[in-house]
Amino acid sequence: MGVFVDGELYIIERIKNLIIRNGENFLVSALEEQLAQILDISHEHIAVFESNIHDPGSEIVVLVERHSPIAEQDIDAVLIAMPKEAFPINRVLLCKSREIPRTTSGKKRHFYCRKMYQHNEIKFQQAIEVSPQKIMQAMVRAGEPDTPPA
């Protein structure tokens, strides 16, 4: 993918790193940046990938390298910080440092992340399910003012 600026083509992202959900395009790098801000870590420690590129309804998984799991009381804060609309993440897996596969030049290997996920080879410390229901439950537990009454 690229963009023309003043007659020059600038490459933004590989087309393979594009996720399409409900007719909306999501750049993997943009999702990784957004999650990095939410989790307050570098985007280099986050890999976003589809669990099955041939199934348009497959899970979108996030692999996050962290030194330690997120405390139970902080999971709600993470869920509440997730954007409420047009954010296609289904599962966040927290793993130890250097679990995200990389090329010799240090680039993330999203394809290999998917392969590892499909074969249950990712050694994760913690899994966080992300859904509108989970986010709403977290908001209710936190007493968020804009949550509808249960």
mmCIF file of C-alpha atoms in Angstrom:
data_model
loop_
_atom_site.group_PDB
_atom_site.id
_atom_site.type_symbol
_atom_site.label_atom_id
_atom_site.label_comp_id
_atom_site.label_asym_id
_atom_site.label_seq_id
_atom_site.Cartn_x
_atom_site.Cartn_y
_atom_site.Cartn_z
ATOM 1 C CA MET A 1 0.000 0.000 0.000
ATOM 2 C CA GLY A 2 1.214 3.463 -0.736
ATOM 3 C CA VAL A 3 0.291 7.074 -1.181
ATOM 4 C CA PHE A 4 1.262 9.697 -3.747
ATOM 5 C CA VAL A 5 2.540 12.998 -2.324
ATOM 6 C CA ASP A 6 3.772 15.682 -4.713
ATOM 7 C CA GLY A 7 4.173 13.098 -7.467
ATOM 8 C CA GLU A 8 6.241 10.751 -5.292
ATOM 9 C CA LEU A 9 5.047 7.301 -4.212
ATOM 10 C CA TYR A 10 5.595 6.514 -0.546
ATOM 11 C CA ILE A 11 5.176 2.917 0.576
ATOM 12 C CA ILE A 12 3.153 2.770 3.786
ATOM 13 C CA GLU A 13 2.490 -0.900 4.444
ATOM 14 C CA ARG A 14 2.591 -4.277 2.782
ATOM 15 C CA ILE A 15 -0.814 -5.279 1.442
ATOM 16 C CA LYS A 16 -0.387 -8.559 3.349
ATOM 17 C CA ASN A 17 -0.513 -6.560 6.596
ATOM 18 C CA LEU A 18 -4.058 -5.390 5.975
ATOM 19 C CA ILE A 19 -7.021 -6.814 7.891
ATOM 20 C CA ILE A 20 -10.514 -6.371 6.454
ATOM 21 C CA ARG A 21 -13.524 -6.652 8.759
ATOM 22 C CA ASN A 22 -17.099 -5.746 7.812
ATOM 23 C CA GLY A 23 -15.848 -3.875 4.752
ATOM 24 C CA GLU A 24 -13.436 -1.761 6.781
ATOM 25 C CA ASN A 25 -9.672 -1.864 6.254
ATOM 26 C CA PHE A 26 -7.311 -1.935 9.228
ATOM 27 C CA LEU A 27 -3.565 -1.545 8.869
ATOM 28 C CA VAL A 28 -1.776 -3.944 11.196
ATOM 29 C CA SER A 29 0.812 -1.274 11.993
ATOM 30 C CA ALA A 30 -1.934 1.214 12.965
ATOM 31 C CA LEU A 31 -3.560 -1.349 15.272
ATOM 32 C CA GLU A 32 -0.167 -2.117 16.822
ATOM 33 C CA GLU A 33 0.483 1.597 17.407
ATOM 34 C CA GLN A 34 -2.952 2.081 18.965
ATOM 35 C CA LEU A 35 -2.494 -0.898 21.280
ATOM 36 C CA ALA A 36 0.995 0.274 22.216
ATOM 37 C CA GLN A 37 -0.516 3.530 23.464
ATOM 38 C CA ILE A 38 -3.202 1.697 25.445
ATOM 39 C CA LEU A 39 -0.685 -0.699 27.027
ATOM 40 C CA ASP A 40 2.018 1.970 27.396
ATOM 41 C CA ILE A 41 4.711 -0.084 25.654
ATOM 42 C CA SER A 42 6.622 0.139 22.370
ATOM 43 C CA HIS A 43 4.809 -1.064 19.244
ATOM 44 C CA GLU A 44 7.858 -3.265 18.636
ATOM 45 C CA HIS A 45 6.566 -5.555 21.408
ATOM 46 C CA ILE A 46 3.150 -6.058 19.781
ATOM 47 C CA ALA A 47 2.141 -8.241 16.828
ATOM 48 C CA VAL A 48 -1.413 -8.222 15.443
ATOM 49 C CA PHE A 49 -2.514 -11.035 13.136
ATOM 50 C CA GLU A 50 -5.575 -12.917 11.917
ATOM 51 C CA SER A 51 -5.900 -16.468 13.189
ATOM 52 C CA ASN A 52 -6.923 -17.639 9.697
ATOM 53 C CA ILE A 53 -6.502 -15.423 6.634
ATOM 54 C CA HIS A 54 -8.913 -17.607 4.623
ATOM 55 C CA ASP A 55 -11.814 -17.107 7.064
ATOM 56 C CA PRO A 56 -13.170 -13.529 7.090
ATOM 57 C CA GLY A 57 -14.742 -14.157 10.495
ATOM 58 C CA SER A 58 -11.615 -15.520 12.162
ATOM 59 C CA GLU A 59 -10.213 -14.097 15.375
ATOM 60 C CA ILE A 60 -7.853 -11.163 15.340
ATOM 61 C CA VAL A 61 -5.154 -11.916 17.870
ATOM 62 C CA VAL A 62 -2.634 -9.636 19.535
ATOM 63 C CA LEU A 63 0.641 -11.017 20.839
ATOM 64 C CA VAL A 64 2.192 -8.715 23.448
ATOM 65 C CA GLU A 65 5.663 -9.131 24.915
ATOM 66 C CA ARG A 66 5.706 -8.130 28.592
ATOM 67 C CA HIS A 67 7.947 -8.928 31.520
ATOM 68 C CA SER A 68 4.972 -9.826 33.703
ATOM 69 C CA PRO A 69 1.241 -10.463 33.341
ATOM 70 C CA ILE A 70 -1.269 -7.662 33.820
ATOM 71 C CA ALA A 71 -2.725 -7.670 37.336
ATOM 72 C CA GLU A 72 -6.367 -8.771 37.438
ATOM 73 C CA GLN A 73 -7.507 -5.368 38.710
ATOM 74 C CA ASP A 74 -5.745 -3.676 35.759
ATOM 75 C CA ILE A 75 -7.366 -5.826 33.055
ATOM 76 C CA ASP A 76 -10.601 -3.828 33.338
ATOM 77 C CA ALA A 77 -8.646 -0.599 32.767
ATOM 78 C CA VAL A 78 -7.101 -2.104 29.619
ATOM 79 C CA LEU A 79 -10.514 -3.220 28.334
ATOM 80 C CA ILE A 80 -12.066 0.180 29.064
ATOM 81 C CA ALA A 81 -9.236 1.899 27.177
ATOM 82 C CA MET A 82 -9.997 -0.127 24.032
ATOM 83 C CA PRO A 83 -11.869 1.872 21.376
ATOM 84 C CA LYS A 84 -15.572 1.051 21.511
ATOM 85 C CA GLU A 85 -16.297 1.060 17.761
ATOM 86 C CA ALA A 86 -14.455 -0.325 14.775
ATOM 87 C CA PHE A 87 -11.766 -2.085 16.757
ATOM 88 C CA PRO A 88 -11.603 -5.671 15.575
ATOM 89 C CA ILE A 89 -9.410 -7.245 18.286
ATOM 90 C CA ASN A 90 -10.743 -10.512 19.775
ATOM 91 C CA ARG A 91 -7.920 -11.805 21.959
ATOM 92 C CA VAL A 92 -4.779 -10.435 23.583
ATOM 93 C CA LEU A 93 -2.048 -12.922 24.515
ATOM 94 C CA LEU A 94 0.657 -11.749 26.892
ATOM 95 C CA CYS A 95 3.976 -13.529 26.582
ATOM 96 C CA LYS A 96 7.546 -13.121 27.727
ATOM 97 C CA SER A 97 10.074 -11.003 25.860
ATOM 98 C CA ARG A 98 11.389 -12.312 22.543
ATOM 99 C CA GLU A 99 8.368 -14.540 21.919
ATOM 100 C CA ILE A 100 7.312 -12.657 18.759
ATOM 101 C CA PRO A 101 9.129 -14.335 15.855
ATOM 102 C CA ARG A 102 11.374 -11.977 13.881
ATOM 103 C CA THR A 103 13.510 -11.979 10.773
ATOM 104 C CA THR A 104 17.285 -11.667 11.061
ATOM 105 C CA SER A 105 16.851 -7.921 10.488
ATOM 106 C CA GLY A 106 14.374 -7.676 13.393
ATOM 107 C CA LYS A 107 11.084 -7.351 11.483
ATOM 108 C CA LYS A 108 8.043 -9.079 12.970
ATOM 109 C CA ARG A 109 7.000 -12.283 11.207
ATOM 110 C CA HIS A 110 3.208 -11.991 11.309
ATOM 111 C CA PHE A 111 2.749 -15.076 9.122
ATOM 112 C CA TYR A 112 4.774 -17.167 11.556
ATOM 113 C CA CYS A 113 2.780 -15.745 14.503
ATOM 114 C CA ARG A 114 -0.359 -17.070 12.800
ATOM 115 C CA LYS A 115 1.242 -20.455 12.193
ATOM 116 C CA MET A 116 2.359 -20.698 15.833
ATOM 117 C CA TYR A 117 -1.137 -19.721 17.008
ATOM 118 C CA GLN A 118 -2.821 -22.304 14.771
ATOM 119 C CA HIS A 119 -0.532 -25.028 16.155
ATOM 120 C CA ASN A 120 -0.837 -23.887 19.807
ATOM 121 C CA GLU A 121 2.894 -23.129 19.918
ATOM 122 C CA ILE A 122 2.683 -19.664 21.478
ATOM 123 C CA LYS A 123 3.857 -19.763 25.078
ATOM 124 C CA PHE A 124 1.659 -17.114 26.637
ATOM 125 C CA GLN A 125 1.349 -16.162 30.298
ATOM 126 C CA GLN A 126 -2.101 -14.645 30.117
ATOM 127 C CA ALA A 127 -5.017 -14.382 27.678
ATOM 128 C CA ILE A 128 -7.491 -11.505 27.666
ATOM 129 C CA GLU A 129 -10.699 -11.929 25.694
ATOM 130 C CA VAL A 130 -11.857 -8.695 24.049
ATOM 131 C CA SER A 131 -15.485 -8.247 23.031
ATOM 132 C CA PRO A 132 -18.126 -5.536 23.375
ATOM 133 C CA GLN A 133 -19.659 -7.560 26.220
ATOM 134 C CA LYS A 134 -16.336 -7.851 28.093
ATOM 135 C CA ILE A 135 -15.687 -4.127 27.646
ATOM 136 C CA MET A 136 -19.203 -3.286 28.886
ATOM 137 C CA GLN A 137 -18.780 -5.565 31.925
ATOM 138 C CA ALA A 138 -15.473 -3.866 32.741
ATOM 139 C CA MET A 139 -17.123 -0.447 32.451
ATOM 140 C CA VAL A 140 -19.938 -1.500 34.793
ATOM 141 C CA ARG A 141 -17.464 -2.892 37.354
ATOM 142 C CA ALA A 142 -15.503 0.356 37.184
ATOM 143 C CA GLY A 143 -18.655 2.449 37.552
ATOM 144 C CA GLU A 144 -18.075 4.280 34.268
ATOM 145 C CA PRO A 145 -20.614 7.107 33.994
ATOM 146 C CA ASP A 146 -21.656 6.431 30.387
ATOM 147 C CA THR A 147 -22.592 2.780 30.889
ATOM 148 C CA PRO A 148 -26.260 1.926 30.556
ATOM 149 C CA PRO A 149 -27.912 0.463 33.663
ATOM 150 C CA ALA A 150 -27.793 -3.333 33.833
#
